[in-house]
PDB file of N, CA, C and O in Angstrom:
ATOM      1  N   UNK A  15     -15.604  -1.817  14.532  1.00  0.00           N
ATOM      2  CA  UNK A  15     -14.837  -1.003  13.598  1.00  0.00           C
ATOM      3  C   UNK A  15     -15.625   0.272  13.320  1.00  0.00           C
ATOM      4  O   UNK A  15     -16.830   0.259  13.068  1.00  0.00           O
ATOM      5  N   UNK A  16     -14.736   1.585  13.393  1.00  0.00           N
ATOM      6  CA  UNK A  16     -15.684   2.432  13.286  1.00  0.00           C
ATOM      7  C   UNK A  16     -15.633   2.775  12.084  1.00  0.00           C
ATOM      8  O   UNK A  16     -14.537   2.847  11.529  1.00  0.00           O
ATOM      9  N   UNK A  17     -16.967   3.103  11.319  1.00  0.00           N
ATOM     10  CA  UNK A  17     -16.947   2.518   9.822  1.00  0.00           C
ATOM     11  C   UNK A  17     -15.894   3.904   9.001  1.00  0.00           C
ATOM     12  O   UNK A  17     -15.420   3.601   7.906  1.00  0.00           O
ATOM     13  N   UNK A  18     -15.636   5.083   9.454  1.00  0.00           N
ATOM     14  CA  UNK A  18     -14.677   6.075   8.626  1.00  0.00           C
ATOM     15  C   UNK A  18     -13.691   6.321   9.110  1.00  0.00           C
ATOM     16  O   UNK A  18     -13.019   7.272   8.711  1.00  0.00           O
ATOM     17  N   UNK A  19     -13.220   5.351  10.351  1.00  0.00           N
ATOM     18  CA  UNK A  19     -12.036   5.513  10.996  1.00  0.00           C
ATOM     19  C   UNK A  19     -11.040   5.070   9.978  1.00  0.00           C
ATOM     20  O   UNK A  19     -10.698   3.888   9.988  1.00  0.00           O
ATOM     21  N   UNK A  20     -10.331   6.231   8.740  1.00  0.00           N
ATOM     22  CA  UNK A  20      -9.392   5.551   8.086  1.00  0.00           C
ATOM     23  C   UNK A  20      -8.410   4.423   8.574  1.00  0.00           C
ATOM     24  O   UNK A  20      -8.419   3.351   7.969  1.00  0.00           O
ATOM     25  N   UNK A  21      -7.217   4.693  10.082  1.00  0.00           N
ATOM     26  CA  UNK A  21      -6.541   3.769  10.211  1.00  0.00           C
ATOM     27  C   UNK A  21      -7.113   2.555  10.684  1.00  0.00           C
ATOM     28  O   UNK A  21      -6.273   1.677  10.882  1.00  0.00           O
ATOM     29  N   UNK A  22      -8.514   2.185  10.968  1.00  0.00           N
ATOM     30  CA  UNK A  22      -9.029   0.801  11.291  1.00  0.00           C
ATOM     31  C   UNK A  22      -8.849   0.288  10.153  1.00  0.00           C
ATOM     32  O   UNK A  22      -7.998  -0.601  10.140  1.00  0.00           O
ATOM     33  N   UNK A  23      -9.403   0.553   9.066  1.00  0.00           N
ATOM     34  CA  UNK A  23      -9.464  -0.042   7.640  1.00  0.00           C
ATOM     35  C   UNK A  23      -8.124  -0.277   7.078  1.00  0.00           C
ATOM     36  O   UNK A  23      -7.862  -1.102   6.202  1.00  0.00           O
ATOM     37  N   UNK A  24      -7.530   0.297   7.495  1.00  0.00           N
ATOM     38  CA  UNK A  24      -5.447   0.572   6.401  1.00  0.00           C
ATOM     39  C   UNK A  24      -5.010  -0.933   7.549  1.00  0.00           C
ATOM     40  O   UNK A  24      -4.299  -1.852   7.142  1.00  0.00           O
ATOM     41  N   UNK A  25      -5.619  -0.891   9.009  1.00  0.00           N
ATOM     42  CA  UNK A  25      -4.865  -2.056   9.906  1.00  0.00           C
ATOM     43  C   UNK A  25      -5.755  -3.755   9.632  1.00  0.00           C
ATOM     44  O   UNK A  25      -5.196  -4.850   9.704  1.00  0.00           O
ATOM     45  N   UNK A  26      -7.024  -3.547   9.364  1.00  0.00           N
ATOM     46  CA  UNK A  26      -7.850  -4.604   8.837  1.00  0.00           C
ATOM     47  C   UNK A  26      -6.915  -4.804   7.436  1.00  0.00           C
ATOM     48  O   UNK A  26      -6.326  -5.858   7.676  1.00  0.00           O
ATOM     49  N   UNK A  27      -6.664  -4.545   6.682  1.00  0.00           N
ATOM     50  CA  UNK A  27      -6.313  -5.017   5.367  1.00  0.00           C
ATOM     51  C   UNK A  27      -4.525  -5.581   5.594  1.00  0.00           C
ATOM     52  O   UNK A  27      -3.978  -6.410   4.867  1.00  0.00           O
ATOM     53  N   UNK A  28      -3.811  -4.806   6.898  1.00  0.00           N
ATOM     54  CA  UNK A  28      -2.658  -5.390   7.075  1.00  0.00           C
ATOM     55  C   UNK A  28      -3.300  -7.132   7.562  1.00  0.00           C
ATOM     56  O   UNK A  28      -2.910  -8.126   6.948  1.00  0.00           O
ATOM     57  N   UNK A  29      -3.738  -7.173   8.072  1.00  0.00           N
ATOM     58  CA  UNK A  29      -4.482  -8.283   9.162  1.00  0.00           C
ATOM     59  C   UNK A  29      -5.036  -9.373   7.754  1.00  0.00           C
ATOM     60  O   UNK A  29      -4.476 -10.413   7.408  1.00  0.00           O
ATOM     61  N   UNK A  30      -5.963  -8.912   7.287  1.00  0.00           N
ATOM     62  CA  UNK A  30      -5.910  -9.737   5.730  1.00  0.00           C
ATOM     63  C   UNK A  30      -4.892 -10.097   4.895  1.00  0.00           C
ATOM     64  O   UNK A  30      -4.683 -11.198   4.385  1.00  0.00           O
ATOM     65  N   UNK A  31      -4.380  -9.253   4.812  1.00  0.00           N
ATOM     66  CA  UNK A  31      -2.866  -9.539   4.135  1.00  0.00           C
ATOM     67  C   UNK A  31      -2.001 -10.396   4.715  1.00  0.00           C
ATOM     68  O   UNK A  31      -1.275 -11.108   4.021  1.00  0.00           O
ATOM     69  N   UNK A  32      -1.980 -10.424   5.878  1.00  0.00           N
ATOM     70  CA  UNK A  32      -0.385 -11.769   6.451  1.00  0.00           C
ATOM     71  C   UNK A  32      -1.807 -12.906   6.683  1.00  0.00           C
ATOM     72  O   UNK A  32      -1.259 -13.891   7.179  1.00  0.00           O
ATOM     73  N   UNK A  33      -3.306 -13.229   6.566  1.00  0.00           N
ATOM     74  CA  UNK A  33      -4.218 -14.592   6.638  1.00  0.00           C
ATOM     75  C   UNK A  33      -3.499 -14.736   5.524  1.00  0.00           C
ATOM     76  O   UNK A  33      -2.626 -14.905   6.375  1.00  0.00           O
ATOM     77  N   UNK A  34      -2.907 -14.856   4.351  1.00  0.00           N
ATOM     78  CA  UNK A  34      -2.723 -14.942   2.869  1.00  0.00           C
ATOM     79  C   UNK A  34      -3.300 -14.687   1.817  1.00  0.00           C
ATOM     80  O   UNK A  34      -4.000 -13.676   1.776  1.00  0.00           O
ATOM     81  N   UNK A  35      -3.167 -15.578   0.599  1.00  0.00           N
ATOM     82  CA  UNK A  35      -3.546 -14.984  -0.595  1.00  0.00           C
ATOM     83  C   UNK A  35      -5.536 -15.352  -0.722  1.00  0.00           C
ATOM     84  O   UNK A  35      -6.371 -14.951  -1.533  1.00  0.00           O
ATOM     85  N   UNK A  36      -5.644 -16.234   0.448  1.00  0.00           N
ATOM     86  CA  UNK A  36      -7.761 -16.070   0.312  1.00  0.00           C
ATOM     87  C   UNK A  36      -8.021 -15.162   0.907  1.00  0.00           C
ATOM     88  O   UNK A  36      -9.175 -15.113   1.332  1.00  0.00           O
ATOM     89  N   UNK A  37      -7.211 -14.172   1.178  1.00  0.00           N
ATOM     90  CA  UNK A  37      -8.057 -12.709   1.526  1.00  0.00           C
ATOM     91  C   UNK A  37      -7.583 -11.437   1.025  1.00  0.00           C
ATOM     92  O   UNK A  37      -7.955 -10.355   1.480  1.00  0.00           O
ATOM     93  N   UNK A  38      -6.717 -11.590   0.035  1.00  0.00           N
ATOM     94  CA  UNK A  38      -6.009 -10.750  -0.385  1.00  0.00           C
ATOM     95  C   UNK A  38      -7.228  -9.538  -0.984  1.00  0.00           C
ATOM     96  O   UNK A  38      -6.989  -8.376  -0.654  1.00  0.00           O
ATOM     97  N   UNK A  39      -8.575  -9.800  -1.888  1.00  0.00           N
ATOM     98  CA  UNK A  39      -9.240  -9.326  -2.509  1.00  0.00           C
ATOM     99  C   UNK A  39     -10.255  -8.563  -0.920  1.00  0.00           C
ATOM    100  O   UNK A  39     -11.091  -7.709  -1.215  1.00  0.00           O
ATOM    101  N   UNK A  40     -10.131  -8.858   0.311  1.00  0.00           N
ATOM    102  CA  UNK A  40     -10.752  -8.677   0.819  1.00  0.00           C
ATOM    103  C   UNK A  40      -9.828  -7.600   1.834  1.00  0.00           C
ATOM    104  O   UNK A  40     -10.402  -7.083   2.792  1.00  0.00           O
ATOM    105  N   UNK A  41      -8.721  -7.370   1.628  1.00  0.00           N
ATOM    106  CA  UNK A  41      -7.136  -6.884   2.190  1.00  0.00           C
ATOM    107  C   UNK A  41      -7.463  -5.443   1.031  1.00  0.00           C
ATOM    108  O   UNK A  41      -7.298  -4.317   1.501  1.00  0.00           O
ATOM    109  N   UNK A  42      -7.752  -5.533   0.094  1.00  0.00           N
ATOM    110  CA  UNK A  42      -7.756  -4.499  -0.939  1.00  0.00           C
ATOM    111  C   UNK A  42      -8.804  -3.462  -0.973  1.00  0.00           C
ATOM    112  O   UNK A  42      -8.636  -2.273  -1.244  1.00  0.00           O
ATOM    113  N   UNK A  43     -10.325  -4.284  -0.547  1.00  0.00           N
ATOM    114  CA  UNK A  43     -11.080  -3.258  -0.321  1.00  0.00           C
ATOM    115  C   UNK A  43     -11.068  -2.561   0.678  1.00  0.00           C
ATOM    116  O   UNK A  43     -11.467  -1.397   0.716  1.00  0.00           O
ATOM    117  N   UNK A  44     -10.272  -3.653   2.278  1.00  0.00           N
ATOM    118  CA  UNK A  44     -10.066  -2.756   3.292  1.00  0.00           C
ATOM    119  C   UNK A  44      -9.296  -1.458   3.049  1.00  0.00           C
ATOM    120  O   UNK A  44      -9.586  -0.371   3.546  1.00  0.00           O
ATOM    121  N   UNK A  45      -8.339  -1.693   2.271  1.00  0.00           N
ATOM    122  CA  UNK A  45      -7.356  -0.187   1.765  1.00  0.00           C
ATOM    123  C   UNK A  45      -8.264   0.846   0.545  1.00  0.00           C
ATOM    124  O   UNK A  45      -8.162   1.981   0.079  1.00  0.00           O
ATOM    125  N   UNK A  46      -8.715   0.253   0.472  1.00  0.00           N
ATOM    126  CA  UNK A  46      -9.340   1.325  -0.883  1.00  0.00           C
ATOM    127  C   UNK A  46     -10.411   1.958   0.315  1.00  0.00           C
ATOM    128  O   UNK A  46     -10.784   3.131   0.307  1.00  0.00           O
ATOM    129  N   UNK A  47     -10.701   1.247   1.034  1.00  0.00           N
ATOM    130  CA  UNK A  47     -12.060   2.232   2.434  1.00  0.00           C
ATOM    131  C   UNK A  47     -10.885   3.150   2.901  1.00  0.00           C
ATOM    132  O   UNK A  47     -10.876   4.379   2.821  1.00  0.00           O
ATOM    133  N   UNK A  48     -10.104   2.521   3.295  1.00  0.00           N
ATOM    134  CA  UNK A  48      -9.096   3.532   3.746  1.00  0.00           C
ATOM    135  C   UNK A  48      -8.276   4.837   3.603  1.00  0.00           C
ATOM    136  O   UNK A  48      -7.923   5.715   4.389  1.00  0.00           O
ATOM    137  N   UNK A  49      -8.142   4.641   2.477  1.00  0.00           N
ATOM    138  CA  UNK A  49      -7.718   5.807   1.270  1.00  0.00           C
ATOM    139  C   UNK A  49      -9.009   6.467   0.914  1.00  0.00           C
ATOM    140  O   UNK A  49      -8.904   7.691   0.851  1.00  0.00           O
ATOM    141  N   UNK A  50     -10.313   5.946   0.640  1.00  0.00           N
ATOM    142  CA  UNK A  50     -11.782   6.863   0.538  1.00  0.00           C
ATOM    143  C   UNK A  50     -12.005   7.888   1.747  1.00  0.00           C
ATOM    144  O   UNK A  50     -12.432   9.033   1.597  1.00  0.00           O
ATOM    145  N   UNK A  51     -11.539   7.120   3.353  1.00  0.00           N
ATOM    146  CA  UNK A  51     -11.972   7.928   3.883  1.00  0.00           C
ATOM    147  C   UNK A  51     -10.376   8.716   4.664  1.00  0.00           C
ATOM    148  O   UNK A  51     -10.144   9.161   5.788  1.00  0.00           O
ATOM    149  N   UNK A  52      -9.611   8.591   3.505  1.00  0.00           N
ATOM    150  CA  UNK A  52      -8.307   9.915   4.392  1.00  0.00           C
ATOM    151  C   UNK A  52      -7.201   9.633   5.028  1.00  0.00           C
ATOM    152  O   UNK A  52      -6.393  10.453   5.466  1.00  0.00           O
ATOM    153  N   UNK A  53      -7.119   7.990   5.117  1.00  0.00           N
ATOM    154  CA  UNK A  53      -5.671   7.658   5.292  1.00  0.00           C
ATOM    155  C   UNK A  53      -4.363   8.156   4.728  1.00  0.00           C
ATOM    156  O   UNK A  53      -3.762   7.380   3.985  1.00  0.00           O
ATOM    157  N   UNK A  54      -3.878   9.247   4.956  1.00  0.00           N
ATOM    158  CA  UNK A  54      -3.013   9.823   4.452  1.00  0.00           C
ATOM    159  C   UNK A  54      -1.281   9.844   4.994  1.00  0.00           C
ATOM    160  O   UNK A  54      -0.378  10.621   4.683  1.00  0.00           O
ATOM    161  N   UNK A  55      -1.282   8.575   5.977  1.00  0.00           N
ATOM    162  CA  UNK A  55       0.197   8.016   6.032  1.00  0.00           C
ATOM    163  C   UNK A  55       1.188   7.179   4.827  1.00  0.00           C
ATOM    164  O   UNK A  55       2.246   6.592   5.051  1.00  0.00           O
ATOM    165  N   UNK A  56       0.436   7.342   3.414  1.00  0.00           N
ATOM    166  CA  UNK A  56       0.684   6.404   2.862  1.00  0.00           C
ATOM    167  C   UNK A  56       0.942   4.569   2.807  1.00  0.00           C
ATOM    168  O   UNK A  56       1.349   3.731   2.002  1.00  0.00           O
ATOM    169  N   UNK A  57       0.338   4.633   4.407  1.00  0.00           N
ATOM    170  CA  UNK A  57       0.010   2.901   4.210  1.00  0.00           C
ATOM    171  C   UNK A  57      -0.961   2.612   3.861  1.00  0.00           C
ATOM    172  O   UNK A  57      -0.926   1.405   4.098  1.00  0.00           O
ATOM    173  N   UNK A  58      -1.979   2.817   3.401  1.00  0.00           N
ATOM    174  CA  UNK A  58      -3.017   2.256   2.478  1.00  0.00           C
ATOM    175  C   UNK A  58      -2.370   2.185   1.386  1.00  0.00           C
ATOM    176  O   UNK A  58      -1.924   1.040   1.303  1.00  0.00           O
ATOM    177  N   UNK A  59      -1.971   3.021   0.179  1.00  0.00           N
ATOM    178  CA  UNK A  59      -1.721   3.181  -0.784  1.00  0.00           C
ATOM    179  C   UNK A  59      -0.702   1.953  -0.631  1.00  0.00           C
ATOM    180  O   UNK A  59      -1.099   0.932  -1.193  1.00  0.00           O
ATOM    181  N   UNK A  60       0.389   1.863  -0.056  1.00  0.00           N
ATOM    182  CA  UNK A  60       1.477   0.637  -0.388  1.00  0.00           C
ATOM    183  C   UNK A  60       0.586  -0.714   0.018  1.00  0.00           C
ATOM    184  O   UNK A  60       0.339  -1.602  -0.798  1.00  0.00           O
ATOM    185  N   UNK A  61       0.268  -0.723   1.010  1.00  0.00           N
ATOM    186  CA  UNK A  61      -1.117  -2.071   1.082  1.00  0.00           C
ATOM    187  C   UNK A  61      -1.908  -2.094   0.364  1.00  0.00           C
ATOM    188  O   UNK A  61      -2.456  -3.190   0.243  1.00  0.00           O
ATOM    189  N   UNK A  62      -2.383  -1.035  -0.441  1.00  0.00           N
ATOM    190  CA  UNK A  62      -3.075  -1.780  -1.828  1.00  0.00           C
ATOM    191  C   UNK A  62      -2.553  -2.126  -2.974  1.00  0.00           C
ATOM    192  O   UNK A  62      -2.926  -2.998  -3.758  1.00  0.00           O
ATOM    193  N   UNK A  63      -1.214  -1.029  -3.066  1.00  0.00           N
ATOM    194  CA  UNK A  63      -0.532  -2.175  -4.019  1.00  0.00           C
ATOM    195  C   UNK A  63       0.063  -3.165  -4.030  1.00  0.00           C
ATOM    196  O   UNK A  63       0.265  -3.894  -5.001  1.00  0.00           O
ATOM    197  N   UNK A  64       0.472  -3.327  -2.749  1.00  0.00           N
ATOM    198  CA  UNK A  64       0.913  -5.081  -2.648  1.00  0.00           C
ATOM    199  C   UNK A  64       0.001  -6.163  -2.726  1.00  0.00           C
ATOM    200  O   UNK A  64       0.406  -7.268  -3.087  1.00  0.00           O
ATOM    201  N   UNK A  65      -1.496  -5.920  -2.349  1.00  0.00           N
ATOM    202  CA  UNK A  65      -2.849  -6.590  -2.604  1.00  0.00           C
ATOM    203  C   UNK A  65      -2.701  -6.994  -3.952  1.00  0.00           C
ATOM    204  O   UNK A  65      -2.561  -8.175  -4.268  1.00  0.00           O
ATOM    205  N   UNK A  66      -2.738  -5.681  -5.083  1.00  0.00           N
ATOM    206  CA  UNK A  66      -3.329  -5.730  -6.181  1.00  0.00           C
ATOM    207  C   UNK A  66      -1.925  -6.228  -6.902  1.00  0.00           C
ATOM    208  O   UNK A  66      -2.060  -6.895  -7.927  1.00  0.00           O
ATOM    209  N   UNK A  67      -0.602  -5.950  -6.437  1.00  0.00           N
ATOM    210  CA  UNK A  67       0.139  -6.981  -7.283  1.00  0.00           C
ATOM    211  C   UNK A  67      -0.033  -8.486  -6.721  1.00  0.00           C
ATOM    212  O   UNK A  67       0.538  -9.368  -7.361  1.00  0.00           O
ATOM    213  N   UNK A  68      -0.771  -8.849  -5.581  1.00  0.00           N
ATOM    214  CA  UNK A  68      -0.833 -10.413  -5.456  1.00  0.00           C
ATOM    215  C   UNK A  68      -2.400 -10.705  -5.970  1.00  0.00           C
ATOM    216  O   UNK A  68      -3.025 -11.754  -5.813  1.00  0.00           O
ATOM    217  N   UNK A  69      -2.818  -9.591  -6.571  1.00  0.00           N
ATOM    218  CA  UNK A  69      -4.035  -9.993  -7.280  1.00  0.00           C
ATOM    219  C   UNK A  69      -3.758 -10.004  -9.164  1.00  0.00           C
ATOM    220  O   UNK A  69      -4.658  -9.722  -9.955  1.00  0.00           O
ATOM    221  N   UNK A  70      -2.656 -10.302  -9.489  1.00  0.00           N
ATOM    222  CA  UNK A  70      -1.978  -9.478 -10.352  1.00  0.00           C
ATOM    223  C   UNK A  70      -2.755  -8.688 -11.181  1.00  0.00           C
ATOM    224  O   UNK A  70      -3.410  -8.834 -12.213  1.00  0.00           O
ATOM    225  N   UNK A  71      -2.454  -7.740 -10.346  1.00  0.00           N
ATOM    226  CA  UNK A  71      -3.346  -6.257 -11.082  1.00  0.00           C
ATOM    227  C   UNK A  71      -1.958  -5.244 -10.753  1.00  0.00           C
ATOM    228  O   UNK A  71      -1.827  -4.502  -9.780  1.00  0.00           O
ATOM    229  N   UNK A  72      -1.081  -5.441 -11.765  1.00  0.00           N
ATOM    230  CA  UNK A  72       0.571  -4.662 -11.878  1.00  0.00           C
ATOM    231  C   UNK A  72      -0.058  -3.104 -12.351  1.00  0.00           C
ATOM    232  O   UNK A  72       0.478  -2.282 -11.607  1.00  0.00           O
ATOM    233  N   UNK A  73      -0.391  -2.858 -12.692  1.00  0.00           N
ATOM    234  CA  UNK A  73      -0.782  -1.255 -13.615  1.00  0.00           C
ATOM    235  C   UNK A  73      -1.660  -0.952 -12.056  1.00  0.00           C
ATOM    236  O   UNK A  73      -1.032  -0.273 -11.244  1.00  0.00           O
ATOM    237  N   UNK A  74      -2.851  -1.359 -11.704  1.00  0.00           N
ATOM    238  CA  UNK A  74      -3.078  -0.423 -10.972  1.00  0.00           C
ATOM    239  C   UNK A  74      -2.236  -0.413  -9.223  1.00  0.00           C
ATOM    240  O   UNK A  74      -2.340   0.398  -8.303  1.00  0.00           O
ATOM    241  N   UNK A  75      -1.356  -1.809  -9.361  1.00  0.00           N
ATOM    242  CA  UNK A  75      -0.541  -1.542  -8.363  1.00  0.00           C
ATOM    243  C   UNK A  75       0.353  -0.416  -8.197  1.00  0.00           C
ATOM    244  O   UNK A  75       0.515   0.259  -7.180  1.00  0.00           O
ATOM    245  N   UNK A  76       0.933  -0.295  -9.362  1.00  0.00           N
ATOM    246  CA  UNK A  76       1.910   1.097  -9.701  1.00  0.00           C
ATOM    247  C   UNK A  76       1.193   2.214  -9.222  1.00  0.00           C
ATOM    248  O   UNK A  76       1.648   3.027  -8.418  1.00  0.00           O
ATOM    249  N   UNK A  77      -0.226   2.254  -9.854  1.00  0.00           N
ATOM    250  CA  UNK A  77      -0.622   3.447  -9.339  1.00  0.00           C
ATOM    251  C   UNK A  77      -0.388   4.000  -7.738  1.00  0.00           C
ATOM    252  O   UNK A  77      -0.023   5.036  -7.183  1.00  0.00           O
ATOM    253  N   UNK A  78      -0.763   2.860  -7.427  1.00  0.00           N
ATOM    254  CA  UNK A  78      -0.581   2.586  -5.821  1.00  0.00           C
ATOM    255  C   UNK A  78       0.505   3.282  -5.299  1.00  0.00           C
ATOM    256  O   UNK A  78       0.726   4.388  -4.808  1.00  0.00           O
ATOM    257  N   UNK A  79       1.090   2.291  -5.562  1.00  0.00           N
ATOM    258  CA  UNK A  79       2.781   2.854  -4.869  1.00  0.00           C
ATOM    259  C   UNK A  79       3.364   3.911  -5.189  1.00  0.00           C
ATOM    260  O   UNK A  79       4.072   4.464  -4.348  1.00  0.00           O
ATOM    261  N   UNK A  80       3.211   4.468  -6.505  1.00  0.00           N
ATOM    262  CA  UNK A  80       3.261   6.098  -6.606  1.00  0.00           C
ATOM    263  C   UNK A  80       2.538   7.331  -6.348  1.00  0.00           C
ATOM    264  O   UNK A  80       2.638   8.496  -6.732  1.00  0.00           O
ATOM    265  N   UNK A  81       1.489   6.442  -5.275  1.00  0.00           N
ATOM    266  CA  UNK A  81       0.628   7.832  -4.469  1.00  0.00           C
ATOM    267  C   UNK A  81       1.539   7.669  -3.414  1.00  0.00           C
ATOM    268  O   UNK A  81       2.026   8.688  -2.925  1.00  0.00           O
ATOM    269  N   UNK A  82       1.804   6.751  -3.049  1.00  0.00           N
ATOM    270  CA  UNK A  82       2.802   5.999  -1.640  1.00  0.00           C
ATOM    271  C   UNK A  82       3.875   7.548  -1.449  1.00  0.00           C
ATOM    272  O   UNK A  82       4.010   8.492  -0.670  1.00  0.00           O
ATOM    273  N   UNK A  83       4.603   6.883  -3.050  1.00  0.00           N
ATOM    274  CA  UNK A  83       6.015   7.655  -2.608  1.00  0.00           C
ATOM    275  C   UNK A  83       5.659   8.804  -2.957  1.00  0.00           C
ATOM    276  O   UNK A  83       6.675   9.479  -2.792  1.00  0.00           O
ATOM    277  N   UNK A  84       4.517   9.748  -3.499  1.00  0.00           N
ATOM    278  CA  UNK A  84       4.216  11.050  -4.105  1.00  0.00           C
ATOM    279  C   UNK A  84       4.039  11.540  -2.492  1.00  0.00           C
ATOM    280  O   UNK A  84       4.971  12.282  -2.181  1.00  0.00           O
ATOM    281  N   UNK A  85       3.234  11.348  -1.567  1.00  0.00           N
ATOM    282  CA  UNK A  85       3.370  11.548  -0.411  1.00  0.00           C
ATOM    283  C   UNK A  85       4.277  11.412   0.686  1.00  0.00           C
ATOM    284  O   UNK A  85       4.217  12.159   1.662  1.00  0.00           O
ATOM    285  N   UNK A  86       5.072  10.538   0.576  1.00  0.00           N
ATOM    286  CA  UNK A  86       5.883  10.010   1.747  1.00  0.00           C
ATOM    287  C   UNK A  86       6.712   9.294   1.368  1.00  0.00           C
ATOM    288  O   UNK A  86       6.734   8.105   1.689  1.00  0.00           O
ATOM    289  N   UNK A  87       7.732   9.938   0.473  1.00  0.00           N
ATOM    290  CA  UNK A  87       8.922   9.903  -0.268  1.00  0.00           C
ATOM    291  C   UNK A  87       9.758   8.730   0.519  1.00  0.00           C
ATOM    292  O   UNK A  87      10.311   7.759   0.003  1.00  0.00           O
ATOM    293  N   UNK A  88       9.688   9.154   2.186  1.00  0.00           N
ATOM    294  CA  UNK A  88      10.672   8.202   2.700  1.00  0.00           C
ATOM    295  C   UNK A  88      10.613   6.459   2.958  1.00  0.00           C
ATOM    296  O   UNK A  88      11.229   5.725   3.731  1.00  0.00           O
ATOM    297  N   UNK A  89       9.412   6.170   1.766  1.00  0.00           N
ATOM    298  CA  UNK A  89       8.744   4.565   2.498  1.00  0.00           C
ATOM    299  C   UNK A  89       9.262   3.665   1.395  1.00  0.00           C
ATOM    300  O   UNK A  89       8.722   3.323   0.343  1.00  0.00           O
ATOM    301  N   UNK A  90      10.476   3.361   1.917  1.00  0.00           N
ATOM    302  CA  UNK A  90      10.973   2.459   0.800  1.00  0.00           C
ATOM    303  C   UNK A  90      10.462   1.311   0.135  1.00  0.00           C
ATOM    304  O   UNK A  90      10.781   0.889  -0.977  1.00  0.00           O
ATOM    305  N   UNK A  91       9.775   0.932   0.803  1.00  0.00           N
ATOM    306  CA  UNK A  91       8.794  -0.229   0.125  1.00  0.00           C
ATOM    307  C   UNK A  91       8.123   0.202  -1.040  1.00  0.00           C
ATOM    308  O   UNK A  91       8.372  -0.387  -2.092  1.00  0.00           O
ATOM    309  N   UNK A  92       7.267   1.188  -1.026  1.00  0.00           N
ATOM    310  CA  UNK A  92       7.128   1.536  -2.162  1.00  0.00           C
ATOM    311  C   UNK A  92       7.696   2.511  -3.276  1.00  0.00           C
ATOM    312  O   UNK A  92       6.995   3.085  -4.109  1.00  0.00           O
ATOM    313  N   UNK A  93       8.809   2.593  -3.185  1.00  0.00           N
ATOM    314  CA  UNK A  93       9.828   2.516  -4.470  1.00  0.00           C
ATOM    315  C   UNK A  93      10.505   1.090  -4.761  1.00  0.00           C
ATOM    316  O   UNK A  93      11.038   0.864  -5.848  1.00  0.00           O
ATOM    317  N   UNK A  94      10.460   0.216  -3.814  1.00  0.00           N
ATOM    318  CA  UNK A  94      11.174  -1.519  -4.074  1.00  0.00           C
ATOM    319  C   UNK A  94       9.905  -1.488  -4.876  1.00  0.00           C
ATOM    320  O   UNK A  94      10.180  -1.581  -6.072  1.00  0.00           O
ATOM    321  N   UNK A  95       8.489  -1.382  -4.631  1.00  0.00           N
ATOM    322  CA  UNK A  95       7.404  -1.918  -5.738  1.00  0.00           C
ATOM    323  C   UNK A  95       7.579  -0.989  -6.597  1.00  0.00           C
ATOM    324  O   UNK A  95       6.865  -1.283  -7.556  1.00  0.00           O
ATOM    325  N   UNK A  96       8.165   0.042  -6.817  1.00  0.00           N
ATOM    326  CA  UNK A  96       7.626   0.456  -8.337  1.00  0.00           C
ATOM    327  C   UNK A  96       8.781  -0.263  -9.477  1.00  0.00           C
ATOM    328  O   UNK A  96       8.596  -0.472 -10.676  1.00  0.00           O
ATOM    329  N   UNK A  97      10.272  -0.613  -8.480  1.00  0.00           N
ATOM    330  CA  UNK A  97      11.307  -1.176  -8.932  1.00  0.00           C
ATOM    331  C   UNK A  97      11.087  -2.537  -9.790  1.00  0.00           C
ATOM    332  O   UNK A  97      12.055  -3.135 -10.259  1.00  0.00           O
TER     333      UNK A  97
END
């Protein structure tokens, strides 16, 4: 993994995310590396808030998903999460 390759980190945390909920906390930091280093398709941001609402962490999930759709209006998933 190359350690600032944003989309390695945004695809490691998809990959954590469908092992289930014992890696969910480990699915979250992959997206938060991801978003640190410039993932700017808005899939980090909706993969961390789906992390952090199965971590129930609802407030900073929101945050999440409204960087999602502040960028990339067209990703319906994250307007279903802010719903």
């Amino acid at each position: 993994l190359e350690p600032k390759f944003a989309p390695a980190h945004t695809a490691l945390g998809n990959l954590l995310m469908r092992r289930g909920p014992t890696s969910t906390e480990a699915a979250e930091r992959a997206y938060a590396s991801a978003v640190s280093f410039g993932d700017d398709s808005g899939q980090a941001h909706l993969g961390r808030g789906r992390a952090l609402q199965r971590l129930d962490r609802a407030v900073e999930a929101e945050q999440q998903f409204r960087l999602a759709v502040r960028s990339h209006p067209e990703l319906a998933e994250g307007h279903y999460g802010l719903a």
